[in-house]
């Protein structure tokens, strides 16, 4: 998931868009959904959890929390446009472009209305959003229709 995060940060900066940790988390959720629907496999195996602030990949959140609510700067440690294979980038770039049309608050609100987040959040045992739950939800109408709407 860290490689995907570094790719997203680099890609967004190339498009002259800022990325803060909160936005990065919701972008990871939506690109995972797009990739699952497109390939049947997860883009990354790191767990996504349903936090009150929306879907979060804790490992990635911890990596970038030092920036707080500020824009994550471009550096060797934070970004890598070559972190993904071209064929993987070709699947997720359209989702990043689609998400670019919406503010972070909208993307988070949208994700929190969706069944995978709601179900994980209401679980007594775990708040993990599984790849299976994401795939089942987004495959109903195709991820490009639901993420974001």
Backbone as a ProteinNet text record, in pm:
[ID]
protein_1_A
[PRIMARY]
XXXXXXXXXXXXXXXXXXXXXXXXXXXXXXXXXXXXXXXXXXXXXXXXXXXXXXXXXXXXXXXXXXXXXXXXXXXXXXXXXXXXXXXXXXXXXXXXXXXXXXXXXXXXXXXXXXXXXXXXXXXXXXXXXXXXXXXXXXXXXXXXXXXXX
[TERTIARY]
82.3	0	85.9	205.7	293	337.8	365.3	405.4	291.5	170.2	53.1	35.8	52.9	41.3	145.4	268.7	374.2	342.9	284.9	244.4	134.9	32.5	-78.2	-26.7	60.7	115	188.6	272.6	347.3	253.4	156.2	61.7	-17.9	-70	-150.2	-65.9	57.7	144.5	173.9	190	210.6	90.6	-26.8	-149.8	-177.3	-80.2	-92.7	-204.1	-218.5	-318	-246.3	-297.3	-240.9	-296.9	-215.9	-261.3	-225.1	-327.8	-308.1	-339.1	-298.5	-314.2	-460.1	-551.1	-692.1	-741	-703.8	-742.3	-673.9	-548.5	-475.4	-547.9	-599	-668.3	-791.3	-872.7	-994.4	-960.6	-854.6	-811.1	-764.2	-694.9	-652.9	-773.3	-877.1	-999.9	-1062	-1076.3	-1141.3	-1057	-924.6	-843.8	-841.8	-847.8	-858.5	-988.7	-1097.4	-1226.5	-1219.6	-1166.1	-1155.3	-1071.8	-959.3	-870	-935.6	-1003.8	-1074.2	-1178.8	-1257.4	-1360.7	-1298.9	-1188.4	-1124.3	-1050.1	-988.7	-901.4	-946.8	-1030.3	-1068.4	-969	-857.3	-752.7	-732.9	-686.5	-656.7	-528.8	-523.8	-403.2	-297.2	-343.6	-253.2	-322.1	-240.5	-294.7	-307.2	-257.2	-262.4	-407.8	-448	-587.7	-632.7	-760.4	-828.7	-924.5	-927	-1016.5	-1118	-1232.5	-1338.9	-1323	-1253.5	-1237.8	-1351.6	-1373.5	-1479.9	-1458.6	-1333	-1301.3	-1313.8	-1352.3	-1366.3	-1273.9	-1258	-1168.3	-1022.8	-945.3	-805.7	-721.2	-604.7	-503.7	-405	-419.1	-339.8	-188.9	-135.3	8.1	49.5	-31.9	-2.6	-30.6	-138.6	-170	-52.7	1.2	113.4	235.8	258.8	373.3	368.9	249	235.6	175.1	149.9	87.2	175.8	304.8	395.3	362.2	290	252.6	121.7	57.6	-67.9	-168.2	-229.8	-326.7	-265.5	-132.9	-63.9	-49.8	-22.9	3.8	129.3	122.3	238.5	335.2	457.1	552	610.2	659.2	727.2	870.1	908	1046.3	1067.8	1190.6	1218.1	1141.4	1120.2	1052.1	900.4	845.2	699.8	636.6	714.5	651	738.1	670.2	740.5	643.3	655.3	565	587.3	700.1	730.4	704.5	631.6	606.1	512.9	434.9	340.6	376.6	333.4	347.6	254.7	291.1	210.4	67.6	50.4	-85.2	-169.4	-106.4	-179.9	-216	-120.5	-146.4	-259.8	-264.3	-370.1	-508.7	-515.6	-644.8	-684.7	-589.1	-627.2	-625.8	-549.7	-544.7	-681.7	-768.2	-902.1	-981.3	-960.6	-1029.3	-973.6	-842.7	-784	-836.4	-851.9	-906.2	-1051.7	-1126.4	-1266.7	-1276.5	-1195.9	-1196.5	-1150	-1068.1	-1016.4	-1128.7	-1243.7	-1356.9	-1432.1	-1390.3	-1464.1	-1372.2	-1423.2	-1343.5	-1331.1	-1231.8	-1206.6	-1328.1	-1392.9	-1508.5	-1619.8	-1638.7	-1740.1	-1701	-1575.5	-1529.4	-1544	-1508.1	-1520.4	-1667.3	-1750.4	-1893.2	-1952.8	-1911.9	-1960.2	-1917.2	-1791	-1741.2	-1810.1	-1843.2	-1907.8	-2053.5	-2112.4	-2249.4	-2252.9	-2138.6	-2132.8	-2130.2	-2188.2	-2203.2	-2072	-1961.3	-1839.7	-1795.5	-1803.1	-1764.2	-1865.7	-1994.5	-2099.6	-2093	-2077.8	-2073.2	-1950.4	-1835.9	-1713.6	-1722.3	-1781.2	-1791.6	-1885.2	-1985.9	-2082.8	-2041	-1929.8	-1883.1	-1833.2	-1867.8	-1821.1	-1677.5	-1636.3	-1507.6	-1394.7	-1423	-1318.5	-1380.2	-1298.1	-1347.2	-1282	-1236.8	-1167.7	-1266.2	-1233.4	-1310.7	-1240.4	-1303.5	-1238.9	-1246.1	-1151	-1152.8	-1280.3	-1325.3	-1448.4	-1567.9	-1577.6	-1688.7	-1683	-1562.9	-1546.6	-1586.6	-1536	-1565.7	-1714.6	-1777.7	-1921.5	-2002.6	-1969.2	-2043.2	-2022	-1898	-1868.7	-1897.4	-1892.8	-1918	-2065	-2152.8	-2296	-2323.6	-2266.5	-2290.6	-2163.1	-2049.4	-1914.9	-1864.4	-1739.1	-1678.5	-1681.6	-1674.1	-1670.4	-1801.7	-1909.5	-2039.2	-2052.4	-2005.5	-2027.3	-1916.7	-1803.5	-1690.8	-1627.8	-1646	-1755.1	-1877.1	-1983.4	-2106.5	-2148.3
-120.8	0	126.1	115.9	233.8	272.7	173.2	202.5	269	221.2	282	425.3	446.2	581.8	674.8	627.6	710.9	742.6	646	670.4	777.6	763.9	860.1	1001	1013.6	1145.5	1205.5	1126	1174.9	1210.9	1125.1	1149.3	1277.5	1290.7	1408.5	1536.4	1531.5	1649	1680.1	1576.9	1600.3	1671.7	1646.1	1708.3	1842.3	1890.2	2015.6	2011.6	1896.5	1880.7	1847.5	1902.9	1878.5	1748.7	1681.9	1561.6	1574.6	1565.9	1559.1	1416.1	1378.6	1240.7	1194.4	1278.4	1239.9	1208.1	1290	1264.8	1138.7	1121.1	1002.6	875.5	875.3	755.9	722.1	819.4	792.7	759.1	818.1	781.9	636.6	592.1	452.1	358.6	394.9	314.6	306.7	419.7	419.4	353.2	369.4	300.2	149.9	110.6	-32.3	-87.8	-14	-57.2	-70.7	29.4	26.4	-91.8	-114.9	-223.1	-359.6	-373.9	-499.9	-531.3	-431.8	-453	-484.5	-418.8	-436.6	-568.9	-616.1	-733.5	-853.3	-828.7	-935.6	-955.7	-883.5	-893.2	-757.1	-756.9	-628.6	-566.8	-435.4	-363.3	-374	-378.2	-394.3	-480.2	-550.5	-642.6	-585.1	-465.1	-400.7	-371.3	-400.7	-379.8	-233.3	-217.3	-88.4	-98.9	3.3	3.6	116.7	95	195.3	279.6	390.5	485.1	585.8	659.1	759.8	862.3	886.4	984.4	927.1	799.5	736	616.8	563.1	448.8	491.8	410.7	442.7	315.9	331	225.2	263.2	202.3	246.3	252.5	156.2	155.4	281.2	321.2	441.5	566.8	564.3	678.9	709.8	605.8	624.6	680.9	635.3	681.2	832.1	884.7	1024.2	1115.6	1064.4	1146.5	1261.8	1252.1	1360.2	1491.7	1483.7	1605	1665.1	1597.7	1647.8	1673.6	1791.8	1829.3	1904.3	1911.4	1983.8	1896.7	1961.1	1890	1804.3	1682.2	1594	1640	1675.9	1727.8	1616.2	1655.7	1561.9	1542.4	1416.5	1382.4	1236.4	1189.9	1049.1	957.8	1002.3	919.6	919.4	1027.1	1038	1010.3	1013.4	998.1	920.1	848.3	771.4	741.1	813.3	795	658.9	595.4	464.5	349.1	374.8	272.4	162.3	190.9	92	53.9	-64.5	-105.3	-18.1	2.9	86.8	36.3	-95.6	-150.8	-127.1	-124.1	-92.9	55.3	139.1	283.2	315	244.1	267.9	236.3	146.8	113.6	220.1	266.8	357.2	505	543.6	686.2	745.6	674.6	732.1	755.1	668.8	689.1	812.5	831.6	951.8	1076.9	1070.6	1185	1210.3	1104.1	1120.1	1181.3	1132.7	1184.4	1329.7	1370	1507.5	1610	1568.5	1658.5	1687.5	1624	1634.8	1674.7	1755	1787.5	1665.2	1666.2	1554.3	1524.9	1628	1606.3	1530.4	1558.1	1486.3	1339.3	1314.2	1176.7	1095	1155.9	1086	1059.8	1161	1143.2	1034.9	1031.7	930.4	790.8	776.3	645	597.7	690.7	653.7	613	646	603	463.3	415.5	289.2	170.1	60.3	-60.4	-113.6	-118.5	-172.4	-95.6	36.8	116.3	98.7	106.9	95.3	-40	-146.9	-280.9	-298.2	-252.5	-265.3	-181	-65.4	26.3	-30.1	-106	-159.2	-295.6	-350.3	-480.6	-472.1	-572.2	-577.6	-628.3	-705.2	-772.4	-694.8	-631.5	-562.9	-447.9	-352.6	-244	-252.8	-371.8	-394.9	-399.1	-325.8	-328.6	-430.5	-541.9	-649	-622.3	-681	-672.6	-735.4	-842.5	-909.2	-814.2	-742.7	-648.9	-536	-486.8	-380.1	-430.3	-547	-602.2	-628.2	-688.1	-716.5	-588.5	-487.7	-361.6	-291.2	-274.7	-197.3	-273.2	-405.2	-483	-479.7	-442.4	-438.2	-354.6	-234.5	-143.6	-97.8	-148.1	-110.6	7	-2.6	97.3	236.4	247.9	381.4	456.8	383	446.8	493.7	413.8	442.8	522.4	530.3	588.5	703	819.8	869	898.1	925.4	950.7	1094.4
0	0	0	61.1	63.7	-76.7	-161	-299.8	-375	-355.2	-420.5	-370.4	-242.3	-185.5	-246.7	-257.8	-317.8	-463.8	-533.9	-672.8	-677.5	-592.5	-591.5	-562.8	-465.4	-430.3	-550.1	-614.3	-731.3	-845.4	-872.4	-982	-956.6	-837.3	-804.9	-816.3	-771.5	-784.7	-931.6	-1012.8	-1157.3	-1219.3	-1163.5	-1213.3	-1143.5	-1067.2	-990.6	-887.1	-822.6	-716.5	-586	-478.8	-345.6	-288.6	-209	-140	7	89.5	234.1	276.5	396	440.1	435.7	477	476.7	335.3	240	100.9	48.3	82.4	39	81.9	204.3	255.7	172	141.1	64.5	-81.3	-135.2	-270.9	-275.2	-172.5	-167.1	-169.4	-97.4	-95.1	-234.1	-299.6	-430.7	-539.4	-535.9	-637.4	-610.4	-483.9	-453.6	-511.3	-496.1	-550.8	-703	-768.5	-914.9	-960.5	-893.2	-931.5	-908.1	-796.4	-767.4	-873.7	-911.3	-1011.9	-1148.5	-1179.7	-1310.2	-1324.3	-1214.7	-1225.1	-1142.8	-1041.8	-950	-837.6	-843.6	-741.3	-675.6	-549.9	-486	-541.6	-546.1	-585.4	-476.9	-352.2	-237.6	-133	-54.2	45.1	184.6	203.7	334.2	370.8	494.4	533.2	528.5	494.2	502.1	619.9	703.1	818.3	807.1	870	873	998.5	984.8	1094.5	1086.4	1192.7	1194	1083.3	1048.2	943.2	802.5	790.9	660.2	649.7	527.8	510.4	527.7	600.4	629.2	616.5	555.1	553.5	664.4	783.7	898.8	873.1	801.5	772.1	695.9	599.5	520.4	602.6	678.1	763.2	856.5	920.7	1013.7	941.3	818.6	740.5	714.3	690.8	650.2	756.8	874.9	979.9	1025.2	1002.2	1041.8	971.1	860.7	787.3	838	932.1	987.3	876.8	879.4	777.5	661	657.7	550.4	426	314.6	190.5	207.1	159	163.8	54.9	93.5	-5.3	-92.2	-206.6	-295.6	-246.2	-228.2	-194.4	-232	-225.2	-254.3	-160.7	-38.8	60.5	43.5	-10.8	-15.2	-151.1	-257.3	-388.2	-485.6	-575.5	-678.7	-791.6	-901.2	-1015.5	-1081.4	-1053.3	-1112.2	-1015.3	-908.1	-806.3	-856.6	-960.8	-1013.8	-1156.7	-1194.7	-1334.5	-1419.3	-1543.2	-1632.9	-1644.6	-1651.3	-1665.6	-1539.8	-1422	-1299.4	-1294.6	-1332.6	-1337.2	-1434.4	-1546.1	-1645.8	-1590.2	-1495.2	-1432.5	-1330.5	-1249.7	-1141	-1177.8	-1278.8	-1314	-1345.3	-1420	-1444.4	-1315.2	-1215.4	-1087.5	-1017.3	-1023.1	-963.1	-1032.4	-1162.5	-1237.5	-1198.7	-1182	-1142.3	-1002.5	-911.9	-774.7	-768.5	-863.8	-866	-878.7	-926.2	-943.3	-813.4	-704.1	-578.2	-463.3	-371.4	-252.7	-161.3	-78.9	12.1	99.2	149.3	237.7	165.9	38.5	-38.5	-55	-89.6	-109.4	19.1	130.4	258.6	290.5	274.2	299.9	212.5	87.9	-5.8	40.1	77.6	119.8	247.8	335.1	461.2	442.5	330.9	301	239.9	197.3	124.7	220.3	174.2	253.9	313.1	239.1	301.1	426	423.1	538.3	650.8	617.5	719.7	790.8	712.5	772.4	861.4	815.5	895	1021.8	1010.7	1125.1	1231.6	1189.6	1285.7	1342	1294.2	1341.5	1485.3	1563.5	1702.3	1710.9	1609.6	1616.6	1549.7	1438.7	1363.4	1285.9	1253.8	1168.7	1030.9	995.4	869.1	752.6	647.8	523.2	432.8	408.4	331.8	181.2	110.8	-35.5	-90.2	-26.4	-69.5	-59.1	52.3	71.3	-31.7	-58.1	-157.6	-295.4	-332.7	-465	-481.8	-382.5	-392.1	-409.7	-335.5	-342.9	-476.5	-516.2	-636.4	-764.9	-761.1	-881.9	-922.6	-831	-862.9	-986.6	-991.5	-1103.9	-1172.3	-1127.1	-1175.2	-1092.2	-1050.8	-962.1	-1021.7	-1152.3	-1211.3	-1191.7	-1167.8	-1146.6	-1001.7	-906.4	-764.9	-697.8	-759.3	-687.6	-763.3	-722.1	-638.5	-724.3	-660.6	-735.6	-720.3
[MASK]
+++++++++++++++++++++++++++++++++++++++++++++++++++++++++++++++++++++++++++++++++++++++++++++++++++++++++++++++++++++++++++++++++++++++++++++++++++++

